[in-house]
Tab-separated table of C-alpha atoms in Angstrom:
chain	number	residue	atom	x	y	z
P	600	UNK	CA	43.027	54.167	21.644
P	601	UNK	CA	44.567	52.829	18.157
P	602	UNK	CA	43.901	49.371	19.515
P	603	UNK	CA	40.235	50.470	19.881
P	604	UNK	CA	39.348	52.195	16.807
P	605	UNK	CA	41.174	48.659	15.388
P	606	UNK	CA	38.779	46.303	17.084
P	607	UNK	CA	35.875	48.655	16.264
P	608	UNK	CA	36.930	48.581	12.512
P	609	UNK	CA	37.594	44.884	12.290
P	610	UNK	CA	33.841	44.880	14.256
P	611	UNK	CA	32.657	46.434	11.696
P	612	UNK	CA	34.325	44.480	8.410
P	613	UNK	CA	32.934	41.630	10.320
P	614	UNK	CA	29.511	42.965	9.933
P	615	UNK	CA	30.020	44.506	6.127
P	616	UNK	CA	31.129	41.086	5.492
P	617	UNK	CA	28.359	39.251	7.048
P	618	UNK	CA	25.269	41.803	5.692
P	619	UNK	CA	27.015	41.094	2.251
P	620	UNK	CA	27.252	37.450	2.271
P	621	UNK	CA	23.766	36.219	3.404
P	622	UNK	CA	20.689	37.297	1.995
P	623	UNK	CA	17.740	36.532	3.443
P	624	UNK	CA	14.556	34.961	2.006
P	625	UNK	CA	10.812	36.278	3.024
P	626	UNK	CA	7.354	33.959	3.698
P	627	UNK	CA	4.325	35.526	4.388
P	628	UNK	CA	1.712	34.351	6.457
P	629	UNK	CA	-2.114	34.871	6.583
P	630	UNK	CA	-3.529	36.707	9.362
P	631	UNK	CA	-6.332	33.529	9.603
P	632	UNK	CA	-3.021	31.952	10.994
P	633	UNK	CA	-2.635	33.812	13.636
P	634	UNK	CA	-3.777	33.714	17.455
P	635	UNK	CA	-4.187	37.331	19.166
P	636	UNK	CA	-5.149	38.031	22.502
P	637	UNK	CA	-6.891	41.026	24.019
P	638	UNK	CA	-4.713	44.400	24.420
P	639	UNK	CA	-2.651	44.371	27.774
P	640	UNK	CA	-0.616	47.262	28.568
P	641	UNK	CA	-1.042	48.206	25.066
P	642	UNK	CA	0.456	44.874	23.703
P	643	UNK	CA	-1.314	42.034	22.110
P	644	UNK	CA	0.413	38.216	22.582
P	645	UNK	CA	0.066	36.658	19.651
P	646	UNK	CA	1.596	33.118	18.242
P	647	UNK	CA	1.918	32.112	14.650
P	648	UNK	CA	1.914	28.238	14.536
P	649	UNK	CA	2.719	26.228	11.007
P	650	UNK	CA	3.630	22.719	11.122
P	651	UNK	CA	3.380	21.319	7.163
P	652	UNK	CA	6.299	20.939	5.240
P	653	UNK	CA	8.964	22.570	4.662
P	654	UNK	CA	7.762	24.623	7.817
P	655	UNK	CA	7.674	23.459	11.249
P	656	UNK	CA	7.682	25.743	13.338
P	657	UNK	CA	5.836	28.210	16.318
P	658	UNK	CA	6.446	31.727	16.956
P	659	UNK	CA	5.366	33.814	19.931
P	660	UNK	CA	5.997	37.330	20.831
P	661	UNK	CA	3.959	40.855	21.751
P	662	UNK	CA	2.958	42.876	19.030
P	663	UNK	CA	2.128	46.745	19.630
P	664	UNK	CA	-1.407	47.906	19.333
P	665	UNK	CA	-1.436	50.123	16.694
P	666	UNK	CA	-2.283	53.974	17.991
P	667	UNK	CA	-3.048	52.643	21.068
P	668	UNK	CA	-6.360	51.166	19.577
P	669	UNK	CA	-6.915	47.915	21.279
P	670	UNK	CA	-9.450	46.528	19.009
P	671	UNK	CA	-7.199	47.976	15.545
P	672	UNK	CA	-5.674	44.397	15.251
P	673	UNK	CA	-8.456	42.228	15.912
P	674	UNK	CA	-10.722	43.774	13.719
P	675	UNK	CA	-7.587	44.036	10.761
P	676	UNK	CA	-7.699	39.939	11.510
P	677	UNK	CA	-11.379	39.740	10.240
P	678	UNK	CA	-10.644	42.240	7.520
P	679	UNK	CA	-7.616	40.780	5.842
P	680	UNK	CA	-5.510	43.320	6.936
P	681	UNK	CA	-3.247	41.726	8.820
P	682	UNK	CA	-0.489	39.363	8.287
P	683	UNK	CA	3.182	37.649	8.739
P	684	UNK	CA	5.728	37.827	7.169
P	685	UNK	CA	8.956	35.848	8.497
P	686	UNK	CA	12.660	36.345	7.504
P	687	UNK	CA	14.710	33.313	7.387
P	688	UNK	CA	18.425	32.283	5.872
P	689	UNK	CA	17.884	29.361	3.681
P	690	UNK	CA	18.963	26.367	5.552
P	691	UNK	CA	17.053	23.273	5.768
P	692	UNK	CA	17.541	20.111	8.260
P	693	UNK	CA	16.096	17.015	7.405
P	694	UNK	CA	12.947	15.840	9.897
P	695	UNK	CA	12.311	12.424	11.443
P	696	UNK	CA	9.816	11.876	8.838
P	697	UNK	CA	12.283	12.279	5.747
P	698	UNK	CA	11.581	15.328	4.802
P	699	UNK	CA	13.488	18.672	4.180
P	700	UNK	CA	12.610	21.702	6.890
P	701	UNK	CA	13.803	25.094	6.728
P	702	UNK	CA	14.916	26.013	9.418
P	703	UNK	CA	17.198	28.860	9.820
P	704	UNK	CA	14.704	31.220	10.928
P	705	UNK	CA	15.611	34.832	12.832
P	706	UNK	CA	12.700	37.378	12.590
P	707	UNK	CA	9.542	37.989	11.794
P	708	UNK	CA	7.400	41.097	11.801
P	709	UNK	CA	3.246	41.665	11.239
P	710	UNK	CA	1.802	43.964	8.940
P	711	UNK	CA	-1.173	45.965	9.320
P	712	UNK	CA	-2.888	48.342	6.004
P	713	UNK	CA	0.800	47.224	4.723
P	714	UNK	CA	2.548	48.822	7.082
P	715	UNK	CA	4.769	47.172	9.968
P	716	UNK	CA	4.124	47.007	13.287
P	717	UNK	CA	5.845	47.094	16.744
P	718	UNK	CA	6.908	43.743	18.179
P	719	UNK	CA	8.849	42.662	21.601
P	720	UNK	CA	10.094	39.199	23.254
P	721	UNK	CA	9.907	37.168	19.955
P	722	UNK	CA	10.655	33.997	20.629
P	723	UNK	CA	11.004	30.964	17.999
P	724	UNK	CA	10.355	27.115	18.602
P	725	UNK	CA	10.734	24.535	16.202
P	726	UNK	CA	8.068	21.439	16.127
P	727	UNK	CA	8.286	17.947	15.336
P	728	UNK	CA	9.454	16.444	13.421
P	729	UNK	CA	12.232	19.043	12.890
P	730	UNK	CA	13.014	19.778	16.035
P	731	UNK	CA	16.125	17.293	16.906
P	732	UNK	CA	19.749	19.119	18.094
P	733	UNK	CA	20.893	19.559	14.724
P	734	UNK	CA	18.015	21.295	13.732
P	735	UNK	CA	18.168	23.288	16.960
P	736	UNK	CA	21.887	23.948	16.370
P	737	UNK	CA	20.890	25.403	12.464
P	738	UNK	CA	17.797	27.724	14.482
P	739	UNK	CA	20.797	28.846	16.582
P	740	UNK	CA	22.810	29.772	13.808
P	741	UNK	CA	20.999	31.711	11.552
P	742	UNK	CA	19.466	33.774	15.230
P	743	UNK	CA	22.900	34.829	15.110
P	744	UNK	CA	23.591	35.339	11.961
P	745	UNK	CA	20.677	37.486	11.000
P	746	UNK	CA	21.325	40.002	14.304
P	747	UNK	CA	24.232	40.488	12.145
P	748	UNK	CA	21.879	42.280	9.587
P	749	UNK	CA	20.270	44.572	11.960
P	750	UNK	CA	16.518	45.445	10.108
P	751	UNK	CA	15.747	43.746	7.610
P	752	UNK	CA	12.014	45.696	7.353
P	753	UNK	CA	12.767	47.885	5.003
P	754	UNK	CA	15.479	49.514	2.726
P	755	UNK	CA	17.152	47.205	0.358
P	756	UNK	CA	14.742	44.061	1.506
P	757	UNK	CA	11.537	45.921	0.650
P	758	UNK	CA	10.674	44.428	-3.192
P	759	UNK	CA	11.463	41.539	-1.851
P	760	UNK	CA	9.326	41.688	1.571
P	761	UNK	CA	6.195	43.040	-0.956
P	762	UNK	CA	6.709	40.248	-3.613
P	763	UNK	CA	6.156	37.970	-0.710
P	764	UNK	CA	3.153	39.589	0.700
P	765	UNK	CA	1.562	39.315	-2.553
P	766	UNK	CA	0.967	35.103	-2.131
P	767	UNK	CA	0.586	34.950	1.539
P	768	UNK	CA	0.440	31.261	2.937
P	769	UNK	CA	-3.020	30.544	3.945
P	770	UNK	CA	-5.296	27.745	5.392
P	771	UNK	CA	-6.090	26.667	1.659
P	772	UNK	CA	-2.808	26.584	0.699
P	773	UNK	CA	-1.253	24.791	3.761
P	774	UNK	CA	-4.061	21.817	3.181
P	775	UNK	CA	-3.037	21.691	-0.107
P	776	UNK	CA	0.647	21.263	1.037
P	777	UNK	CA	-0.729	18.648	3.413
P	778	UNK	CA	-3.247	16.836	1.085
P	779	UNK	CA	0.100	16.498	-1.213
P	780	UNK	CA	2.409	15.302	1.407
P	781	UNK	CA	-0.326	12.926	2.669
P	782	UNK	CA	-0.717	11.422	-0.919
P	783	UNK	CA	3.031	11.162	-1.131
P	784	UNK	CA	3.266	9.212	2.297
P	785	UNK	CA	0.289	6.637	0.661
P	786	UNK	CA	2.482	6.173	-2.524
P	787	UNK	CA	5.388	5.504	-0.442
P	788	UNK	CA	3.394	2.823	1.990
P	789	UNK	CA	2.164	1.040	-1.786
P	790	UNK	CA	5.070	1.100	-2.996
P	791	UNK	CA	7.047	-0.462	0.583
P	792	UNK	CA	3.467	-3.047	-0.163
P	793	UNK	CA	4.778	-3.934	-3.335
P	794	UNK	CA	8.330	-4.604	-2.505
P	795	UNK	CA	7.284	-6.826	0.093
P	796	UNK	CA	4.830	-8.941	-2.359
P	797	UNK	CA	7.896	-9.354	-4.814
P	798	UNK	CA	10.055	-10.448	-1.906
P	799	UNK	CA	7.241	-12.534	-0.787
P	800	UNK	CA	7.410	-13.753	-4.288
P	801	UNK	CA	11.248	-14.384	-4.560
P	802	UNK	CA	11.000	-16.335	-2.060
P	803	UNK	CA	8.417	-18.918	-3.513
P	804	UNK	CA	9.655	-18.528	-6.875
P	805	UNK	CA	12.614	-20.941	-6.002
P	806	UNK	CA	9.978	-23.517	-4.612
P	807	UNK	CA	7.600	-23.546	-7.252
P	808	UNK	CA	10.807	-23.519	-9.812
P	809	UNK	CA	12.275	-26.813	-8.141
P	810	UNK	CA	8.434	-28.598	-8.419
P	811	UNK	CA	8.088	-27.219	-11.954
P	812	UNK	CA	11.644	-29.003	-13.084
P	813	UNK	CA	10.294	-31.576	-11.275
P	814	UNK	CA	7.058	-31.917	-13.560
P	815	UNK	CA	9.517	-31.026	-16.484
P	816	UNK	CA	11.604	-33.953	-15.696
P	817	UNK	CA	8.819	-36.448	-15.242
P	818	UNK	CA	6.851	-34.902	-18.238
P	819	UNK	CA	10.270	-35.114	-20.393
P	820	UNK	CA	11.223	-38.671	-19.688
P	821	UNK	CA	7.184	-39.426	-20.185
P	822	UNK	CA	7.490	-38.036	-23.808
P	823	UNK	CA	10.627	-40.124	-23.950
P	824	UNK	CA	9.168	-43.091	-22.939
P	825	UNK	CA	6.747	-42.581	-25.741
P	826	UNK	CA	9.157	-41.318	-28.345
P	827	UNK	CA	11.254	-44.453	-27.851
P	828	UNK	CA	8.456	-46.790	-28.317
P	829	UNK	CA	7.305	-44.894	-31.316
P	830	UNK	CA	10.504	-45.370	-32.902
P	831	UNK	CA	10.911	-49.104	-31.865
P	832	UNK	CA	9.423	-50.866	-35.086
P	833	UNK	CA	6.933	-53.256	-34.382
P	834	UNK	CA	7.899	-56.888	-34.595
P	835	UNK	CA	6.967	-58.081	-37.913
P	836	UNK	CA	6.722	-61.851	-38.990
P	837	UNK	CA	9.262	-62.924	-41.198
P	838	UNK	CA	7.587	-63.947	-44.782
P	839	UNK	CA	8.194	-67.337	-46.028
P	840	UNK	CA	10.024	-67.324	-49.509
P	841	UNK	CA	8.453	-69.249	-51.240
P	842	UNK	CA	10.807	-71.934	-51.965
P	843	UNK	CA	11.331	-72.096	-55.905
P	844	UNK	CA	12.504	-74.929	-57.650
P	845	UNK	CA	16.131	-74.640	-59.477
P	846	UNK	CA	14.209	-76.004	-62.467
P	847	UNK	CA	12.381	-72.555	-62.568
P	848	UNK	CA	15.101	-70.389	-63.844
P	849	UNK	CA	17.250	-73.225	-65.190
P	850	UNK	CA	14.642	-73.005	-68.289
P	851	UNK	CA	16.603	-73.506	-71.268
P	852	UNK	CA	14.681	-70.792	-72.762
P	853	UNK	CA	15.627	-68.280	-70.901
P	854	UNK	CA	18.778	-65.557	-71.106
P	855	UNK	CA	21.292	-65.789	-69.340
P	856	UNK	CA	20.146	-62.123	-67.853
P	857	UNK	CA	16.888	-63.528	-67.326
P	858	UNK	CA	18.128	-66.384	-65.364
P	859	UNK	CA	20.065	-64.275	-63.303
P	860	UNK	CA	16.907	-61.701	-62.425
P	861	UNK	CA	15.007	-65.214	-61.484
P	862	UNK	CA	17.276	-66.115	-59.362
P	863	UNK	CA	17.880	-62.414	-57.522
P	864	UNK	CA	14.043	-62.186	-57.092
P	865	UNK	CA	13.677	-65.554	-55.350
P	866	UNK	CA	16.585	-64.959	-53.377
């Protein structure tokens, strides 16, 4: 009996400890999002399916028809008076496109006049391209994990199950996602375009380098060539001295200083 009451109490630390550490995060969905059949056995099937990033994802399951009305739901649809919202632990995987998916999903309930409904057998699947083991292994996980917190609709999780419903995800919003995420992939694929030319380019560059020293070369020993003969003086023809007789500056009336100017100028 003591060993009992022991398991049952470390049981139930176990859960304290896990309700206290993880704290779930709430999306909402539009009701334009979701598919719901006609009333069988007083169950609609319905499937929520969102595959832009960060979500990935499809969800299936039976939802109760609300007072037994079978046409309560589809008409709420129409209305706006239906909608998802889905619990999840915050824990992404990265897809095979790049990009960051959350993925740690583990319930999910619909709301109709902003009240919650019934569901059975719901069943997650996650879509490419986040939908490899390890982000099967994360879905696992957090299925797990968020049992742990038994239900989540309602109590201590309602402000922040209402703040979410406020700015449902819709089909305006999810093409905006995807317009953004499509202009993002076209930035990328310029900017891969772009690498390429410059590699493209580094590869020339050494080419066109080795013919341009090659001009330089020829162009500097041209200029050289032309420098030097610039700088060679041109032959010029020796003039004559005119041969002056000794009896020029040997005047007797001349200086001695003026006799030895005549003779340095006819030298």
């Amino acid at each position: 009996m003591k060993k009992l009451i022991a398991v049952l109490f470390l049981a139930f630390a176990v859960v304290c400890s896990a309700q206290s550490s993880l704290k779930p995060e709430f999306q909402a969905f539009s009701g334009a999002l979701l598919k719901l059949k006609k009333v069988e056995k007083g169950y609609h099937k319905f499937r929520l399916t969102v595959d832009v990033n960060p979500w990935a994802f499809q969800a299936d399951g039976e939802v109760q028809a609300p007072g037994g009305d079978g046409d309560a739901l589809i008409t709420g649809l129409f209305d706006g008076d239906v909608y998802a919202v889905l619990a999840y632990v915050p824990s992404t995987a990265a897809g095979s496109d790049g990009k960051e998916y959350q993925v740690g999903l583990f319930d999910m309930m619909l709301y109709f006049d902003d009240e919650p409904t019934k569901i059975r057998n719901l069943r997650f699947k996650l879509l490419p391209p986040a939908n490899d083991e390890w982000a099967m292994g994360i879905l696992k996980d957090a299925l797990e994990s968020g049992s742990l917190l038994g239900n989540v609709w309602g109590g201590k999780y309602d402000k922040a199950i209402t703040k979410a419903s406020a700015d449902p995800m819709d089909k305006a919003k999810l093409r905006a996602l995807q317009k953004k995420s499509g202009k993002k992939i076209d930035e990328d694929a310029t900017i891969n375009a772009r690498k390429r030319r410059v590699e493209a380019d580094e590869e020339v560059a050494p080419k066109k380098k080795k013919k341009a020293a090659m001009e330089d070369d020829a162009s500097f020993n041209k200029r050289k060539r032309r420098v030097e003969a610039e700088e060679e003086p041109a032959p010029t023809k020796k003039k004559k001295k005119k041969k002056v007789s000794g009896d020029e500056c040997d005047d007797p009336s001349l200086s001695i200083k003026e006799k030895r100017r005549c003779q340095l100028k006819n030298k």
